[in-house]
Coordinates of C-alpha atoms in Angstrom, one line a residue:
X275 CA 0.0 0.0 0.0
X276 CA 2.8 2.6 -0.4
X277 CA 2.2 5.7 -2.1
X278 CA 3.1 5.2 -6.0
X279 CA 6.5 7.0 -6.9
X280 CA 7.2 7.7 -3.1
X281 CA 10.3 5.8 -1.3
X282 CA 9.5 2.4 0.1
X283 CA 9.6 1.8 3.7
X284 CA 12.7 0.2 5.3
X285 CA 11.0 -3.1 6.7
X286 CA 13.6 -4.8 8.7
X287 CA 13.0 -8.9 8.8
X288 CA 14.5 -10.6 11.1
X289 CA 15.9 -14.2 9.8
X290 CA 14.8 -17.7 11.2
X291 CA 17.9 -18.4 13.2
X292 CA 18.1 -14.8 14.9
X293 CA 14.2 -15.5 15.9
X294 CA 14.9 -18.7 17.3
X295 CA 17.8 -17.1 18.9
X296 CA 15.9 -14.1 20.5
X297 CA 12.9 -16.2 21.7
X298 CA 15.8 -18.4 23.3
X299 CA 16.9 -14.8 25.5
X300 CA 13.5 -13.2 25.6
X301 CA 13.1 -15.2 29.2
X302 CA 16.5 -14.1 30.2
X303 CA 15.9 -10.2 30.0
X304 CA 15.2 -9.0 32.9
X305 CA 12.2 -7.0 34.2
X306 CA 12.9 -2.9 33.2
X307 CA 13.4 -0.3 35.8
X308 CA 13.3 3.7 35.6
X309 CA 15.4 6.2 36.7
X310 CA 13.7 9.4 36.2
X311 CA 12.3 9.2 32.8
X312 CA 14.8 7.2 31.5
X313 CA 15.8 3.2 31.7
X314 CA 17.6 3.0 34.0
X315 CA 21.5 2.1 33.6
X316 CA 21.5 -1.3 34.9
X317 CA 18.7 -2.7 32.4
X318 CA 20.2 -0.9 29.7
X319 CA 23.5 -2.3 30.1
X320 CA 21.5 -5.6 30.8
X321 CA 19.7 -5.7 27.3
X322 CA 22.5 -5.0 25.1
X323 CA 24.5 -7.5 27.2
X324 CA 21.7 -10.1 25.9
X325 CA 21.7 -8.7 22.3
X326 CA 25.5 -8.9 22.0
X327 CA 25.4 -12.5 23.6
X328 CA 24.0 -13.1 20.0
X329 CA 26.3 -12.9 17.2
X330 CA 23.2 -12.7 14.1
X331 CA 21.7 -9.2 16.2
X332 CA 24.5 -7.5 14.9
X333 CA 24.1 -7.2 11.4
X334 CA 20.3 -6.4 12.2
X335 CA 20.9 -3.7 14.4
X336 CA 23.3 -1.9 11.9
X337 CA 20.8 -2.1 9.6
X338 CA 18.6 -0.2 11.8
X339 CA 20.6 1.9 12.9
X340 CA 21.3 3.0 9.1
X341 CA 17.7 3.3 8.0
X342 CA 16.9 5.5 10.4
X343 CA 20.4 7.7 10.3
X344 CA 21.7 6.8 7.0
X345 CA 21.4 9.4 3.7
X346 CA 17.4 9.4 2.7
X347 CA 16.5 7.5 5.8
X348 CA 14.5 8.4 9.0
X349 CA 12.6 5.5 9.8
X350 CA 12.4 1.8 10.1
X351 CA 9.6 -1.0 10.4
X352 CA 11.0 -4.2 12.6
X353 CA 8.9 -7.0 11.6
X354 CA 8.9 -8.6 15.2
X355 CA 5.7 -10.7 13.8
X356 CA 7.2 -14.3 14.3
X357 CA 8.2 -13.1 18.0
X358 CA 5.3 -11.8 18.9
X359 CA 3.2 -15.0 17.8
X360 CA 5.8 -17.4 19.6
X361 CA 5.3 -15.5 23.0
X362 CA 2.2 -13.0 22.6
X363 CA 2.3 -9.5 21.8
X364 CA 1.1 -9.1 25.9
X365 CA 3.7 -11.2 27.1
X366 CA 6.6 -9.1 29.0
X367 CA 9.1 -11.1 27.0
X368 CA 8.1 -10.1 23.8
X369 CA 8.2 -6.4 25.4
X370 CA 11.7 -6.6 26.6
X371 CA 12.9 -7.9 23.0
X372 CA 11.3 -5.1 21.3
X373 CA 12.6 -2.7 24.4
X374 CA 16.2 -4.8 23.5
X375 CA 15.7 -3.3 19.9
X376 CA 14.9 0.4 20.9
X377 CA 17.8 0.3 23.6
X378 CA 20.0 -0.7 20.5
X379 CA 18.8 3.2 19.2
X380 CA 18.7 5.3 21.8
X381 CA 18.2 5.4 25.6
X382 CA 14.5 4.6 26.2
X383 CA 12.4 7.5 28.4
X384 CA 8.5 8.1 28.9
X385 CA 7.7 11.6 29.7
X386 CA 4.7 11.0 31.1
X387 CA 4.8 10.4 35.2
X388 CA 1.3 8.9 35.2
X389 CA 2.5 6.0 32.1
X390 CA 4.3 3.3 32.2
X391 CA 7.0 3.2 29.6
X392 CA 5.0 1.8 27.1
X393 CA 1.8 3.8 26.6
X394 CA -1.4 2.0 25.0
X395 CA -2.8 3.8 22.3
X396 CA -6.1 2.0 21.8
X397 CA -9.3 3.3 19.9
X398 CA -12.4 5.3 21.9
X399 CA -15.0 5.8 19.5
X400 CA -16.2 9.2 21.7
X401 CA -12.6 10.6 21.5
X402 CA -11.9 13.6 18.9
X403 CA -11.5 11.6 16.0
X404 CA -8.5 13.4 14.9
X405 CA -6.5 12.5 18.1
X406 CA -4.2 9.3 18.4
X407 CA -6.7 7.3 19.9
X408 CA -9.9 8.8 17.6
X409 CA -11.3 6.7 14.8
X410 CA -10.5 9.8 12.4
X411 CA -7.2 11.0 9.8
X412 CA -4.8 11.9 12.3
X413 CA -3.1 14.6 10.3
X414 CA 1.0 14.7 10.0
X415 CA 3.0 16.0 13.2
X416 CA 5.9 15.2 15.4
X417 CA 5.3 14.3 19.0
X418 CA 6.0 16.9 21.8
X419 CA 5.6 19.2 19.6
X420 CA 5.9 22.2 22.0
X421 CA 8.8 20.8 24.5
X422 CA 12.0 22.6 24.2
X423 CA 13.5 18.9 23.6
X424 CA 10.9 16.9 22.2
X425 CA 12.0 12.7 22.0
X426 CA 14.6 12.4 19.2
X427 CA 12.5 9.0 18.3
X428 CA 9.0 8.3 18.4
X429 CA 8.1 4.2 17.8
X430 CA 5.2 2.2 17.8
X431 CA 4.8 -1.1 18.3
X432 CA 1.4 -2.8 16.7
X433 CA -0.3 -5.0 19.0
X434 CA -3.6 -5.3 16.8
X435 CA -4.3 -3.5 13.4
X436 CA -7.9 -1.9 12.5
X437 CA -9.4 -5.6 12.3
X438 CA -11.8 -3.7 9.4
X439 CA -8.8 -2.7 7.2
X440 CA -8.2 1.1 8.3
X441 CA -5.6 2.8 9.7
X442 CA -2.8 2.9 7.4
X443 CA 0.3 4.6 8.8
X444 CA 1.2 7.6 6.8
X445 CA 4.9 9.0 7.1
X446 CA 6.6 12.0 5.0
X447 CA 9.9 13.4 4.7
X448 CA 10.0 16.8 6.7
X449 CA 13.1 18.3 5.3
X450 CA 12.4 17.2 1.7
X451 CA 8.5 18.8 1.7
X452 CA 10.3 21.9 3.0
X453 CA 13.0 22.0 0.1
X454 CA 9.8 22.3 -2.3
X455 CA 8.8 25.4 -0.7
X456 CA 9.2 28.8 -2.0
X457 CA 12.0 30.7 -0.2
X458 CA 9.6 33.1 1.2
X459 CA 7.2 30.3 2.8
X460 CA 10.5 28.9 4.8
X461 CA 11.5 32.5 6.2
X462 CA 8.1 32.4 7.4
X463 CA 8.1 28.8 8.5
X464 CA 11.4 30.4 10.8
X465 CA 9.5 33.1 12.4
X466 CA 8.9 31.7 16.4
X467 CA 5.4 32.4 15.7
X468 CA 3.6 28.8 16.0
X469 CA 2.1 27.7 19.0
X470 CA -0.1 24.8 19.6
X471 CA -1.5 22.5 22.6
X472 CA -0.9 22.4 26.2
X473 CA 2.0 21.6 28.4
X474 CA 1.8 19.9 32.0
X475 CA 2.7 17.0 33.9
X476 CA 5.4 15.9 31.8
X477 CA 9.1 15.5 32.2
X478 CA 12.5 14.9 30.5
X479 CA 11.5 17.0 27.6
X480 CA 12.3 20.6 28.9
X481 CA 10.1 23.6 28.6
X482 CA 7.4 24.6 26.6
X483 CA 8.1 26.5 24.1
X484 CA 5.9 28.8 23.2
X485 CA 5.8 30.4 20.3
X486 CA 8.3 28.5 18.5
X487 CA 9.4 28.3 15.1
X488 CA 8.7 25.3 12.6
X489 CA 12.2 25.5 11.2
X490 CA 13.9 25.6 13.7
X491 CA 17.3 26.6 12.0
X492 CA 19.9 24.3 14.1
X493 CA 20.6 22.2 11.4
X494 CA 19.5 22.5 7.8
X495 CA 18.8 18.8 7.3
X496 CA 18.8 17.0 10.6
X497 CA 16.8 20.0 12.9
X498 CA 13.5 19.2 14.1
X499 CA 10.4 20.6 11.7
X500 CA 8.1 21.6 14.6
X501 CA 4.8 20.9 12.5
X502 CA 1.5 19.1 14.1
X503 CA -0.9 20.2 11.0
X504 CA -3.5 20.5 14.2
X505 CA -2.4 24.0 14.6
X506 CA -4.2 25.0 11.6
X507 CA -7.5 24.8 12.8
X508 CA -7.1 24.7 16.7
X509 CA -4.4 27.5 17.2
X510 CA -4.8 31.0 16.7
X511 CA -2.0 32.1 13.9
X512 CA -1.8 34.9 11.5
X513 CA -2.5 34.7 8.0
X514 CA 0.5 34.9 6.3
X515 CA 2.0 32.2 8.3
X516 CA -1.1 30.2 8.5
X517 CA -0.9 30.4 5.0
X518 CA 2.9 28.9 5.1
X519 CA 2.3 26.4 7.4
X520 CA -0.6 25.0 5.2
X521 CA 1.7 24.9 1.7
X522 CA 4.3 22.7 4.3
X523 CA 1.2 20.7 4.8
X524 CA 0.5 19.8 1.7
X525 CA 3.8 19.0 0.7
X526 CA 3.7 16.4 3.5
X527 CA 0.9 14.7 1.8
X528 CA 2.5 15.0 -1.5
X529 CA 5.3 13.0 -0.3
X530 CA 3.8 10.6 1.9
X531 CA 4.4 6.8 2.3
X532 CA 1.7 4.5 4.0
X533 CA 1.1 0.8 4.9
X534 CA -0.6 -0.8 7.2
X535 CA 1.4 -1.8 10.1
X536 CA 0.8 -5.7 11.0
X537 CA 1.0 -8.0 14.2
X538 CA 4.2 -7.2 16.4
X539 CA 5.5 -4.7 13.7
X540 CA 7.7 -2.3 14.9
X541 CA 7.8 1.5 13.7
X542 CA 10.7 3.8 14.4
X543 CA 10.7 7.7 13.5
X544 CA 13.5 9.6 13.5
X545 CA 11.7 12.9 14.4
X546 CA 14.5 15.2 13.3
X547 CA 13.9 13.5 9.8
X548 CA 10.5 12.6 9.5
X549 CA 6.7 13.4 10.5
X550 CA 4.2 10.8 11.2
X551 CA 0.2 10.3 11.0
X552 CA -2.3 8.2 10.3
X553 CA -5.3 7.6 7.9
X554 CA -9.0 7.4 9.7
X555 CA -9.8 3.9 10.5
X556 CA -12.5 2.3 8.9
X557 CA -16.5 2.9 9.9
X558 CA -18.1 0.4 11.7
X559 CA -15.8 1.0 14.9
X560 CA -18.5 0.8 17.5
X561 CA -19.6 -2.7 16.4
X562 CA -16.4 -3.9 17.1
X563 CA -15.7 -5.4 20.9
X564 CA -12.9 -3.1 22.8
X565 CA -10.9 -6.3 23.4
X566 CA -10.3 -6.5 19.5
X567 CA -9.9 -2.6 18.3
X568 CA -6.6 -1.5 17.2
X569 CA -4.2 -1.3 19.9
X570 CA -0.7 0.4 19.5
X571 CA 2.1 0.3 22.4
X572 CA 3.8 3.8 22.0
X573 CA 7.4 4.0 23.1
X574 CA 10.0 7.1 23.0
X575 CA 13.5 8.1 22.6
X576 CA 16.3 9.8 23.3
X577 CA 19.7 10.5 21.9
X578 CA 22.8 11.0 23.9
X579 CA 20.9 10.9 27.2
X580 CA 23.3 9.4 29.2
X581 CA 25.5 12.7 29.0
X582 CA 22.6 14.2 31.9
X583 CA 20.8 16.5 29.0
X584 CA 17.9 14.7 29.3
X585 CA 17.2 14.1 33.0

């Protein structure tokens, strides 16, 4: 289901003997701790003990690693599929194997005090349909939009897709849509004049930042582009930047990439690269038991957190 003439997604699968291999140590990694927001040390060191304990991780890992960091890349799809059907996608063990994989990234943090790490991102048919958990299009943005340091990754990990077929993931190339613009629509895209949501009970991500610019001019092609296409209609902006904001917009769209994300696939954004979204899941939601609605696991993180920046 991708996009025709866009990039193809970077799906990641794992070979029969390093899934026999990692269902072998899933039982061996231990339970995750916290310290602060982040893991905490000791599992960390932990996990990639485990992963280096098998030699076929490695080559996997660099992969990864290059997808999301590598020239044109930004994101990744794990298919964890097989692992998840061996031990059950609600099954701790398969959680620590895909925690293994995100710890092989970046340092794993939830900036939400009343969350666990992992945060379930189900389907409420009363919600706003255009939020996360809505039944709506859930229009491009980046996540933490208005934190000084928002999460340098954002993943998800599918538990259950739509079972009535909706829901594609939708992804776009931030930097790219912004090279298309006109060089007037960019110095207006730079102008801290943006603003959007609220900001409370959260931490490890710094301090709101409010009004902030979209571009926010650090690095040319690996600075965050602080877009959430909600701001058009639920924030307050003047018209000429409005207007900018809306051309970025639909050169997200333009360049988009979707597919459905399957059983114990696992999605990694680089969110210094690329914005995410998704499409409105099909109709018919409320006949569908709660037990057996989409349900997403969402996990961040964070670069170069063990240097203190992020505590």
């Amino acid at each position: 289901m991708i996009q025709p003439g866009s990039k193809s997604p970077a799906f990641i699968t794992l070979s029969k003997p390093l899934e026999a291999a990692l269902i072998e140590i899933g039982g061996a990694l231990p339970a995750w701790d916290i310290s602060g927001s982040l893991l905490a040390d000791a599992t960390l060191k932990r996990y990639q003990a485990q992963m280096e304990s098998v030699p076929l991780v490695k080559e996997t890992t660099a992969t990864l690693r290059h997808a999301l960091t590598g020239e044109g890349g930004g994101y990744a799809v794990l298919r964890l599929g097989n692992l998840a059907e061996a031990l059950g996608t609600g099954d701790d063990r398969f959680l620590r194997l895909a925690l293994a994989f995100a710890a092989e990234v970046a340092v794993p943090f939830s900036p939400f005090p009343r969350w666990p790490l992992w945060k379930d991102i189900g389907v409420k048919v009363d919600k706003d349909p255009g939020k996360s958990s809505g039944i709506g299009y859930n229009a491009f943005h980046m996540d933490l939009v208005n934190a000084t340091r928002p999460p340098d990754y954002s993943t998800l990990l599918c538990v259950r897709p739509d079972p009535l077929g909706g829901g594609l993931s939708i992804l776009s190339d931030a930097h790219a849509a912004v090279a298309r613009l006109p060089e007037d629509c960019r110095a207006l895209l730079a102008e801290s004049a943006y603003h959007y949501g609220t900001f409370f009970d959260l931490f490890g991500v710094g301090e709101e930042y409010k009004p902030f610019p979209i571009l926010d001019g650090s690095d040319p092609d690996g600075g965050f582009v602080r877009f959430t296409a909600k701001m058009l209609v639920r924030s307050e902006l003047g018209q000429a930047h409005a207007e900018a904001a809306r051309e970025l917009s639909e050169e997200l769209v333009r360049g988009q990439v979707s597919f459905m994300l399957r059983p114990g696939d696992y999605l990694i954004v680089n969110q210094r690269r690329f914005l995410h979204g998704r499409e409105a899941l099909r109709s018919g939601q409320e006949s569908v038991p709660v037990g057996d609605r989409r349900l997403l696991l969402q996990l961040f993180l964070r670069s170069g957190a063990r240097d203190g920046s992020a505590a």
